[in-house]
mmCIF file of C-alpha atoms in Angstrom:
data_model
loop_
_atom_site.group_PDB
_atom_site.id
_atom_site.type_symbol
_atom_site.label_atom_id
_atom_site.label_comp_id
_atom_site.label_asym_id
_atom_site.label_seq_id
_atom_site.Cartn_x
_atom_site.Cartn_y
_atom_site.Cartn_z
ATOM 1 C CA SER A 545 0.000 0.000 0.000
ATOM 2 C CA GLY A 546 1.353 3.380 -0.959
ATOM 3 C CA GLN A 547 0.450 6.996 -0.614
ATOM 4 C CA LYS A 548 -1.585 8.355 -3.535
ATOM 5 C CA GLU A 549 -1.889 11.836 -4.998
ATOM 6 C CA LYS A 550 -3.801 12.859 -8.124
ATOM 7 C CA THR A 551 -1.428 14.520 -10.565
ATOM 8 C CA GLY A 552 -3.175 15.659 -13.647
ATOM 9 C CA ASN A 553 -5.285 15.257 -16.709
ATOM 10 C CA GLY A 554 -4.263 14.217 -20.171
ATOM 11 C CA GLY A 555 -6.453 14.649 -23.195
ATOM 12 C CA GLU A 556 -8.031 11.487 -24.524
ATOM 13 C CA LYS A 557 -11.201 11.005 -26.514
ATOM 14 C CA GLY A 558 -14.089 10.517 -24.131
ATOM 15 C CA GLY A 559 -12.430 12.024 -21.091
ATOM 16 C CA ALA A 560 -9.297 12.816 -19.219
ATOM 17 C CA ILE A 561 -6.667 10.262 -18.219
ATOM 18 C CA ARG A 562 -6.252 10.358 -14.493
ATOM 19 C CA LYS A 563 -2.850 9.574 -13.093
ATOM 20 C CA GLU A 564 -1.837 9.023 -9.534
ATOM 21 C CA ALA A 565 1.570 9.518 -7.978
ATOM 22 C CA VAL A 566 2.297 6.540 -5.782
ATOM 23 C CA VAL A 567 5.018 6.093 -3.193
ATOM 24 C CA THR A 568 5.596 2.380 -2.648
ATOM 25 C CA ASP A 569 6.519 0.727 0.623
ATOM 26 C CA GLN A 570 10.157 0.816 -0.558
ATOM 27 C CA GLY A 571 10.013 4.601 -1.030
ATOM 28 C CA GLU A 572 9.898 4.435 -4.845
ATOM 29 C CA HIS A 573 8.017 7.268 -6.579
ATOM 30 C CA ILE A 574 5.997 6.209 -9.620
ATOM 31 C CA GLU A 575 2.983 7.428 -11.579
ATOM 32 C CA ILE A 576 0.233 5.032 -12.555
ATOM 33 C CA ASP A 577 -2.569 5.439 -15.046
ATOM 34 C CA LYS A 578 -5.987 5.106 -13.414
ATOM 35 C CA LYS A 579 -7.075 2.832 -16.281
ATOM 36 C CA THR A 580 -4.330 0.346 -15.414
ATOM 37 C CA ASP A 581 -5.421 -2.775 -13.584
ATOM 38 C CA PRO A 582 -4.512 -2.048 -9.954
ATOM 39 C CA SER A 583 -3.297 -5.616 -9.466
ATOM 40 C CA GLN A 584 -0.552 -5.083 -12.090
ATOM 41 C CA ILE A 585 2.805 -3.671 -11.076
ATOM 42 C CA PRO A 586 3.799 -0.849 -13.440
ATOM 43 C CA GLU A 587 6.572 -1.679 -15.928
ATOM 44 C CA GLU A 588 8.739 1.178 -14.631
ATOM 45 C CA LEU A 589 8.640 -0.259 -11.106
ATOM 46 C CA VAL A 590 9.312 -3.802 -12.338
ATOM 47 C CA LYS A 591 12.446 -2.545 -14.154
ATOM 48 C CA LYS A 592 13.701 -0.577 -11.135
ATOM 49 C CA ARG A 593 13.275 -3.568 -8.855
ATOM 50 C CA PHE A 594 14.860 -5.976 -11.336
ATOM 51 C CA ASP A 595 17.878 -3.689 -11.801
ATOM 52 C CA ARG A 596 18.287 -3.389 -8.032
ATOM 53 C CA LEU A 597 18.053 -7.185 -7.620
ATOM 54 C CA LEU A 598 20.521 -7.834 -10.462
ATOM 55 C CA LYS A 599 23.074 -5.437 -8.947
ATOM 56 C CA GLU A 600 22.798 -7.197 -5.579
ATOM 57 C CA VAL A 601 23.152 -10.668 -7.133
ATOM 58 C CA GLN A 602 26.226 -9.571 -9.108
ATOM 59 C CA GLN A 603 27.887 -8.145 -5.975
ATOM 60 C CA ILE A 604 27.249 -11.335 -3.999
ATOM 61 C CA ALA A 605 28.430 -13.588 -6.854
ATOM 62 C CA SER A 606 31.595 -11.547 -7.328
ATOM 63 C CA ALA A 607 32.419 -11.677 -3.616
ATOM 64 C CA LYS A 608 31.798 -15.434 -3.446
ATOM 65 C CA ALA A 609 33.773 -16.199 -6.601
ATOM 66 C CA GLY A 610 36.695 -13.956 -5.745
ATOM 67 C CA ARG A 611 37.304 -15.625 -2.387
ATOM 68 C CA TYR A 612 39.287 -18.428 -4.071
ATOM 69 C CA THR A 613 41.699 -16.103 -5.894
ATOM 70 C CA GLY A 614 45.265 -16.856 -4.824
ATOM 71 C CA SER A 615 44.427 -20.285 -3.426
ATOM 72 C CA VAL A 616 45.519 -23.660 -4.786
ATOM 73 C CA GLN A 617 42.629 -25.917 -5.833
ATOM 74 C CA LYS A 618 42.329 -29.334 -7.414
ATOM 75 C CA VAL A 619 41.048 -28.975 -10.986
ATOM 76 C CA LEU A 620 39.823 -31.744 -13.288
ATOM 77 C CA ILE A 621 41.042 -30.858 -16.789
ATOM 78 C CA GLU A 622 38.206 -31.473 -19.261
ATOM 79 C CA GLN A 623 39.130 -30.044 -22.646
ATOM 80 C CA VAL A 624 41.282 -27.773 -24.755
ATOM 81 C CA ASN A 625 39.942 -24.246 -24.453
ATOM 82 C CA GLU A 626 37.622 -23.372 -27.343
ATOM 83 C CA GLN A 627 38.923 -19.789 -27.742
ATOM 84 C CA ASP A 628 42.646 -20.357 -27.149
ATOM 85 C CA ALA A 629 44.388 -23.614 -28.071
ATOM 86 C CA HIS A 630 47.254 -22.784 -25.660
ATOM 87 C CA LEU A 631 44.848 -23.181 -22.727
ATOM 88 C CA VAL A 632 42.902 -26.062 -21.252
ATOM 89 C CA THR A 633 39.651 -25.778 -19.340
ATOM 90 C CA GLY A 634 38.764 -27.621 -16.190
ATOM 91 C CA ARG A 635 36.478 -27.542 -13.168
ATOM 92 C CA MET A 636 36.999 -27.311 -9.454
ATOM 93 C CA SER A 637 35.006 -29.513 -7.053
ATOM 94 C CA ASN A 638 32.401 -26.721 -6.709
ATOM 95 C CA ASN A 639 31.920 -26.769 -10.520
ATOM 96 C CA SER A 640 33.694 -23.423 -11.064
ATOM 97 C CA ILE A 641 35.439 -23.184 -14.437
ATOM 98 C CA VAL A 642 39.203 -22.638 -14.616
ATOM 99 C CA HIS A 643 41.288 -21.834 -17.713
ATOM 100 C CA LEU A 644 45.040 -22.511 -17.547
ATOM 101 C CA PRO A 645 48.005 -23.105 -19.837
ATOM 102 C CA GLY A 646 48.216 -26.706 -21.039
ATOM 103 C CA THR A 647 47.810 -29.189 -23.852
ATOM 104 C CA LYS A 648 45.362 -31.955 -24.714
ATOM 105 C CA GLU A 649 47.587 -34.456 -22.851
ATOM 106 C CA ARG A 650 46.283 -32.995 -19.575
ATOM 107 C CA ILE A 651 42.642 -33.887 -20.358
ATOM 108 C CA GLY A 652 41.276 -36.290 -17.763
ATOM 109 C CA THR A 653 43.923 -35.477 -15.153
ATOM 110 C CA ILE A 654 43.538 -33.642 -11.866
ATOM 111 C CA ALA A 655 46.011 -30.817 -11.309
ATOM 112 C CA ASP A 656 46.840 -28.557 -8.364
ATOM 113 C CA VAL A 657 46.146 -25.095 -9.751
ATOM 114 C CA ARG A 658 46.840 -21.687 -8.243
ATOM 115 C CA LEU A 659 43.910 -19.435 -9.117
ATOM 116 C CA THR A 660 45.566 -16.222 -10.232
ATOM 117 C CA GLU A 661 42.563 -14.182 -11.335
ATOM 118 C CA CYS A 662 38.783 -14.248 -11.070
ATOM 119 C CA ARG A 663 36.899 -13.017 -14.131
ATOM 120 C CA GLY A 664 33.411 -13.219 -12.670
ATOM 121 C CA PHE A 665 32.181 -16.516 -14.055
ATOM 122 C CA TYR A 666 35.535 -18.274 -14.369
ATOM 123 C CA TYR A 667 39.108 -18.267 -13.081
ATOM 124 C CA LEU A 668 42.506 -18.090 -14.719
ATOM 125 C CA GLY A 669 45.138 -20.271 -13.114
ATOM 126 C CA GLU A 670 48.478 -22.029 -13.367
ATOM 127 C CA VAL A 671 49.608 -25.524 -12.413
ATOM 128 C CA VAL A 672 51.792 -25.644 -9.304
ATOM 129 C CA GLY A 673 54.423 -28.265 -8.472
#
């Protein structure tokens, strides 16, 4: 439930369009058309809330992913990297993807890998030892 305030008239055949300024429970200021179904959330508000949620999810994911940077993890090497033939791609036990220098001979092996950089959805690393 929000606070409502009538804001104006717009010309439309058969009568004026009535708009209301609404302040939501989250303090968001929006205008809604009186003809809009009151059970529908206005598109503008949906976008604002989605953008806010996406930003929060990205911050949490980045913090969680970055916590492994600098550590040594066991990585199962799965394939030659599709974008760079000088790299192989593998996965850690938590299913995170790691790209590191290597050749096809490493496929199927488990390597101790120092995670040197987090790129959001994957890591770059190097074999240690």
